[in-house]
PDB file of C-alpha atoms in Angstrom:
ATOM      1  CA  MET A   1     113.068  76.455 111.771  1.00 38.00           C
ATOM      2  CA  LEU A   2     110.864  75.357 108.738  1.00 37.00           C
ATOM      3  CA  LEU A   3     110.216  79.189 108.089  1.00 39.00           C
ATOM      4  CA  ALA A   4     113.679  80.176 108.240  1.00 40.00           C
ATOM      5  CA  ALA A   5     114.735  77.580 105.876  1.00 38.00           C
ATOM      6  CA  MET A   6     111.539  78.667 103.458  1.00 42.00           C
ATOM      7  CA  THR A   7     113.116  82.417 103.616  1.00 44.00           C
ATOM      8  CA  MET A   8     116.704  81.207 102.705  1.00 43.00           C
ATOM      9  CA  VAL A   9     115.268  79.183  99.731  1.00 44.00           C
ATOM     10  CA  ALA A  10     113.180  82.180  98.530  1.00 43.00           C
ATOM     11  CA  ASN A  11     115.934  84.575  98.785  1.00 44.00           C
ATOM     12  CA  ALA A  12     118.451  82.534  97.167  1.00 45.00           C
ATOM     13  CA  GLN A  13     115.944  82.079  94.256  1.00 55.00           C
ATOM     14  CA  ASN A  14     115.406  85.964  94.443  1.00 59.00           C
ATOM     15  CA  PRO A  15     118.813  87.580  95.211  1.00 72.00           C
ATOM     16  CA  GLY A  16     118.682  91.183  96.148  1.00 91.00           C
ATOM     17  CA  LEU A  17     114.986  90.440  97.879  1.00 97.00           C
ATOM     18  CA  LYS A  18     113.860  89.689 101.157  1.00 97.00           C
ATOM     19  CA  ILE A  19     110.561  88.949 102.208  1.00 97.00           C
ATOM     20  CA  PHE A  20     107.891  90.841 104.844  1.00 97.00           C
ATOM     21  CA  ASP A  21     105.380  88.015 106.607  1.00 96.00           C
ATOM     22  CA  GLY A  22     102.777  89.992 107.992  1.00 95.00           C
ATOM     23  CA  LYS A  23      99.463  89.155 109.546  1.00 94.00           C
ATOM     24  CA  LEU A  24      97.256  89.999 106.384  1.00 93.00           C
ATOM     25  CA  PHE A  25      99.863  89.511 103.452  1.00 95.00           C
ATOM     26  CA  SER A  26     103.451  88.448 102.640  1.00 96.00           C
ATOM     27  CA  CYS A  27     105.618  89.911 100.009  1.00 97.00           C
ATOM     28  CA  GLN A  28     108.944  90.655  98.561  1.00 97.00           C
ATOM     29  CA  TYR A  29     111.067  93.840  98.965  1.00 98.00           C
ATOM     30  CA  PRO A  30     114.381  95.201  98.412  1.00 98.00           C
ATOM     31  CA  ALA A  31     117.035  93.436 100.700  1.00 97.00           C
ATOM     32  CA  ASP A  32     118.660  96.368 101.429  1.00 97.00           C
ATOM     33  CA  PHE A  33     115.735  98.300 102.343  1.00 98.00           C
ATOM     34  CA  VAL A  34     114.779  98.648 106.161  1.00 97.00           C
ATOM     35  CA  ALA A  35     111.405  97.686 107.130  1.00 96.00           C
ATOM     36  CA  GLN A  36     109.461 100.211 108.950  1.00 95.00           C
ATOM     37  CA  GLU A  37     107.072  99.851 112.131  1.00 90.00           C
ATOM     38  CA  GLN A  38     104.163  98.367 111.119  1.00 88.00           C
ATOM     39  CA  TRP A  39     101.215 100.191 112.328  1.00 88.00           C
ATOM     40  CA  MET A  40      98.355  98.577 110.397  1.00 93.00           C
ATOM     41  CA  ASP A  41      97.867  94.645 109.246  1.00 94.00           C
ATOM     42  CA  GLU A  42      97.147  95.943 105.668  1.00 95.00           C
ATOM     43  CA  ALA A  43     100.269  97.934 104.852  1.00 96.00           C
ATOM     44  CA  PHE A  44     103.927  97.627 104.852  1.00 97.00           C
ATOM     45  CA  ASN A  45     106.863 100.135 104.435  1.00 98.00           C
ATOM     46  CA  ALA A  46     110.607  99.869 104.199  1.00 98.00           C
ATOM     47  CA  GLN A  47     113.181 102.422 103.421  1.00 97.00           C
ATOM     48  CA  ILE A  48     116.926 103.228 103.425  1.00 96.00           C
ATOM     49  CA  GLU A  49     117.220 106.297 105.287  1.00 94.00           C
ATOM     50  CA  ASP A  50     118.760 109.621 103.851  1.00 94.00           C
ATOM     51  CA  THR A  51     117.930 108.042 100.631  1.00 95.00           C
ATOM     52  CA  PRO A  52     114.558 108.565  98.292  1.00 96.00           C
ATOM     53  CA  ASN A  53     114.575 104.563  98.267  1.00 97.00           C
ATOM     54  CA  PHE A  54     111.191 103.975  99.668  1.00 97.00           C
ATOM     55  CA  PHE A  55     108.980 100.645  99.440  1.00 98.00           C
ATOM     56  CA  SER A  56     105.159 100.678 100.081  1.00 98.00           C
ATOM     57  CA  ALA A  57     102.529  97.948  99.877  1.00 97.00           C
ATOM     58  CA  SER A  58      98.586  97.817 100.913  1.00 96.00           C
ATOM     59  CA  VAL A  59      96.175  95.155 100.713  1.00 95.00           C
ATOM     60  CA  SER A  60      92.565  95.686 100.375  1.00 92.00           C
ATOM     61  CA  GLU A  61      90.682  94.014 103.450  1.00 84.00           C
ATOM     62  CA  ASP A  62      87.852  93.084 101.331  1.00 86.00           C
ATOM     63  CA  LYS A  63      87.803  90.862  98.143  1.00 87.00           C
ATOM     64  CA  LEU A  64      87.450  92.763  95.095  1.00 87.00           C
ATOM     65  CA  GLU A  65      88.660  92.632  91.537  1.00 86.00           C
ATOM     66  CA  TYR A  66      89.285  95.839  89.399  1.00 89.00           C
ATOM     67  CA  THR A  67      87.999  95.360  85.700  1.00 89.00           C
ATOM     68  CA  ASN A  68      90.438  96.477  82.787  1.00 89.00           C
ATOM     69  CA  GLU A  69      88.252  99.711  82.620  1.00 93.00           C
ATOM     70  CA  GLN A  70      88.614 100.356  86.365  1.00 92.00           C
ATOM     71  CA  LEU A  71      92.261  99.537  86.266  1.00 92.00           C
ATOM     72  CA  LYS A  72      92.723 102.284  83.272  1.00 94.00           C
ATOM     73  CA  GLU A  73      90.525 104.770  84.886  1.00 95.00           C
ATOM     74  CA  TYR A  74      92.371 104.117  88.622  1.00 93.00           C
ATOM     75  CA  GLY A  75      95.746 104.150  86.754  1.00 95.00           C
ATOM     76  CA  GLU A  76      95.074 107.264  84.876  1.00 96.00           C
ATOM     77  CA  GLY A  77      94.281 109.164  88.089  1.00 95.00           C
ATOM     78  CA  MET A  78      96.827 107.763  89.882  1.00 95.00           C
ATOM     79  CA  ARG A  79      99.281 109.121  86.906  1.00 96.00           C
ATOM     80  CA  MET A  80      97.785 112.343  87.083  1.00 95.00           C
ATOM     81  CA  MET A  81      98.185 112.785  90.870  1.00 95.00           C
ATOM     82  CA  THR A  82     101.700 111.787  90.499  1.00 96.00           C
ATOM     83  CA  GLU A  83     102.000 115.002  88.314  1.00 95.00           C
ATOM     84  CA  LYS A  84      99.684 117.264  89.753  1.00 93.00           C
ATOM     85  CA  SER A  85      98.425 118.025  93.358  1.00 88.00           C
ATOM     86  CA  PHE A  86      95.424 120.541  93.708  1.00 86.00           C
ATOM     87  CA  GLY A  87      96.397 121.518  89.970  1.00 83.00           C
ATOM     88  CA  GLU A  88     100.011 122.352  90.938  1.00 89.00           C
ATOM     89  CA  PRO A  89     102.846 120.455  89.097  1.00 90.00           C
ATOM     90  CA  THR A  90     104.745 118.255  91.622  1.00 92.00           C
ATOM     91  CA  GLY A  91     107.963 117.870  89.615  1.00 93.00           C
ATOM     92  CA  TRP A  92     107.142 114.563  88.743  1.00 96.00           C
ATOM     93  CA  LYS A  93     106.816 113.190  84.881  1.00 97.00           C
ATOM     94  CA  ALA A  94     104.995 110.129  84.922  1.00 97.00           C
ATOM     95  CA  GLY A  95     105.311 107.647  81.973  1.00 97.00           C
ATOM     96  CA  PRO A  96     102.323 105.991  80.175  1.00 97.00           C
ATOM     97  CA  LEU A  97     100.360 103.367  82.206  1.00 97.00           C
ATOM     98  CA  VAL A  98     101.026  99.987  81.061  1.00 96.00           C
ATOM     99  CA  ILE A  99      98.267  97.538  81.967  1.00 94.00           C
ATOM    100  CA  LYS A 100      99.470  93.664  82.154  1.00 90.00           C
ATOM    101  CA  GLY A 101      96.896  91.091  83.014  1.00 88.00           C
ATOM    102  CA  LYS A 102      94.856  92.395  85.928  1.00 89.00           C
ATOM    103  CA  SER A 103      97.743  94.632  87.134  1.00 93.00           C
ATOM    104  CA  TYR A 104      98.944  98.095  86.191  1.00 95.00           C
ATOM    105  CA  TYR A 105     102.248 100.161  86.936  1.00 97.00           C
ATOM    106  CA  PHE A 106     103.788 103.363  85.580  1.00 98.00           C
ATOM    107  CA  ILE A 107     107.099 104.964  86.040  1.00 98.00           C
ATOM    108  CA  ALA A 108     107.797 108.472  87.127  1.00 98.00           C
ATOM    109  CA  GLU A 109     110.771 110.503  87.172  1.00 97.00           C
ATOM    110  CA  GLY A 110     111.552 113.508  89.521  1.00 96.00           C
ATOM    111  CA  GLU A 111     113.364 114.364  92.328  1.00 94.00           C
ATOM    112  CA  GLU A 112     113.299 113.533  96.103  1.00 91.00           C
ATOM    113  CA  ASP A 113     115.033 115.803  98.146  1.00 90.00           C
ATOM    114  CA  ASP A 114     116.852 117.082  95.453  1.00 93.00           C
ATOM    115  CA  VAL A 115     118.031 113.617  94.494  1.00 96.00           C
ATOM    116  CA  PRO A 116     117.132 112.495  90.941  1.00 97.00           C
ATOM    117  CA  ALA A 117     114.581 109.731  91.672  1.00 97.00           C
ATOM    118  CA  VAL A 118     112.423 107.151  89.890  1.00 98.00           C
ATOM    119  CA  LYS A 119     109.185 106.036  91.255  1.00 97.00           C
ATOM    120  CA  ILE A 120     107.150 102.727  90.382  1.00 98.00           C
ATOM    121  CA  SER A 121     103.620 103.156  91.028  1.00 97.00           C
ATOM    122  CA  TYR A 122     101.199  99.868  90.717  1.00 97.00           C
ATOM    123  CA  LEU A 123      98.208  98.125  91.627  1.00 96.00           C
ATOM    124  CA  VAL A 124      97.730  94.244  91.474  1.00 94.00           C
ATOM    125  CA  ASN A 125      94.715  92.064  91.443  1.00 90.00           C
ATOM    126  CA  THR A 126      95.600  88.938  92.820  1.00 87.00           C
ATOM    127  CA  PRO A 127      93.404  85.516  91.919  1.00 84.00           C
ATOM    128  CA  ASP A 128      92.147  85.219  95.264  1.00 85.00           C
ATOM    129  CA  LYS A 129      90.472  88.817  94.712  1.00 89.00           C
ATOM    130  CA  ARG A 130      92.895  90.854  96.682  1.00 90.00           C
ATOM    131  CA  VAL A 131      94.096  93.935  95.510  1.00 94.00           C
ATOM    132  CA  PHE A 132      97.636  95.302  96.363  1.00 96.00           C
ATOM    133  CA  ALA A 133      98.902  98.767  95.590  1.00 96.00           C
ATOM    134  CA  GLY A 134     101.873 101.118  96.377  1.00 97.00           C
ATOM    135  CA  GLU A 135     105.148 102.032  94.938  1.00 97.00           C
ATOM    136  CA  LEU A 136     108.752 101.544  94.436  1.00 98.00           C
ATOM    137  CA  LYS A 137     110.989 104.537  94.604  1.00 98.00           C
ATOM    138  CA  PHE A 138     114.699 105.059  94.434  1.00 97.00           C
ATOM    139  CA  ALA A 139     117.469 107.306  93.359  1.00 97.00           C
ATOM    140  CA  LYS A 140     117.992 107.583  89.614  1.00 97.00           C
ATOM    141  CA  LYS A 141     121.636 106.437  89.873  1.00 97.00           C
ATOM    142  CA  ASP A 142     120.255 102.974  91.468  1.00 96.00           C
ATOM    143  CA  GLU A 143     117.834 102.101  88.470  1.00 96.00           C
ATOM    144  CA  ALA A 144     119.879  99.399  87.189  1.00 96.00           C
ATOM    145  CA  LYS A 145     119.969  97.639  90.522  1.00 96.00           C
ATOM    146  CA  TYR A 146     116.123  98.334  91.750  1.00 97.00           C
ATOM    147  CA  LYS A 147     114.130  98.082  88.520  1.00 96.00           C
ATOM    148  CA  PRO A 148     115.268  94.659  87.652  1.00 96.00           C
ATOM    149  CA  LEU A 149     113.404  93.804  90.839  1.00 97.00           C
ATOM    150  CA  PHE A 150     110.095  94.997  90.349  1.00 96.00           C
ATOM    151  CA  ASP A 151     108.691  92.148  88.388  1.00 94.00           C
ATOM    152  CA  LYS A 152     109.562  89.504  91.266  1.00 96.00           C
ATOM    153  CA  ILE A 153     108.098  92.015  93.990  1.00 96.00           C
ATOM    154  CA  ILE A 154     104.810  92.493  92.282  1.00 93.00           C
ATOM    155  CA  THR A 155     104.344  88.806  91.497  1.00 93.00           C
ATOM    156  CA  SER A 156     105.384  87.678  95.358  1.00 95.00           C
ATOM    157  CA  PHE A 157     102.153  89.151  96.575  1.00 94.00           C
ATOM    158  CA  LYS A 158     100.091  86.593  98.742  1.00 93.00           C
ATOM    159  CA  ALA A 159      97.215  87.553 100.913  1.00 92.00           C
ATOM    160  CA  LYS A 160      96.200  85.146 103.805  1.00 90.00           C
TER     161      LYS A 160
END
């Protein structure tokens, strides 16, 4: 009963989001995405079928913390892999890497199943030295709906 009340309060504070509460971590994700079956405790995925809309989050099992230099190196590597796979263009164009505090993200645009899409890839260091990584992807036409949720999502990560 208390958990249900806490969930209702959290959802009221962050409309458009709902809470994933797993064994190793919790986070918020878009309310209209449907959680997929969780096969591993350290990862969570949600999507809207037959759309590009997809959310993924994973947490490091070990405590660690990336330095600013490591964030930059890892983020630039992820940007490059977004644009090219085995040296071949993927069709995605990544924007600049944004390092904010102990986290990074970049926004890429491309197509998913012939639908123009936006993908925000991220890595977040938390105060308890756990690292979260993943992406929020959605149809370009839905950018005004999902892009504003991103900051709320990445500040919601809590390791257990």
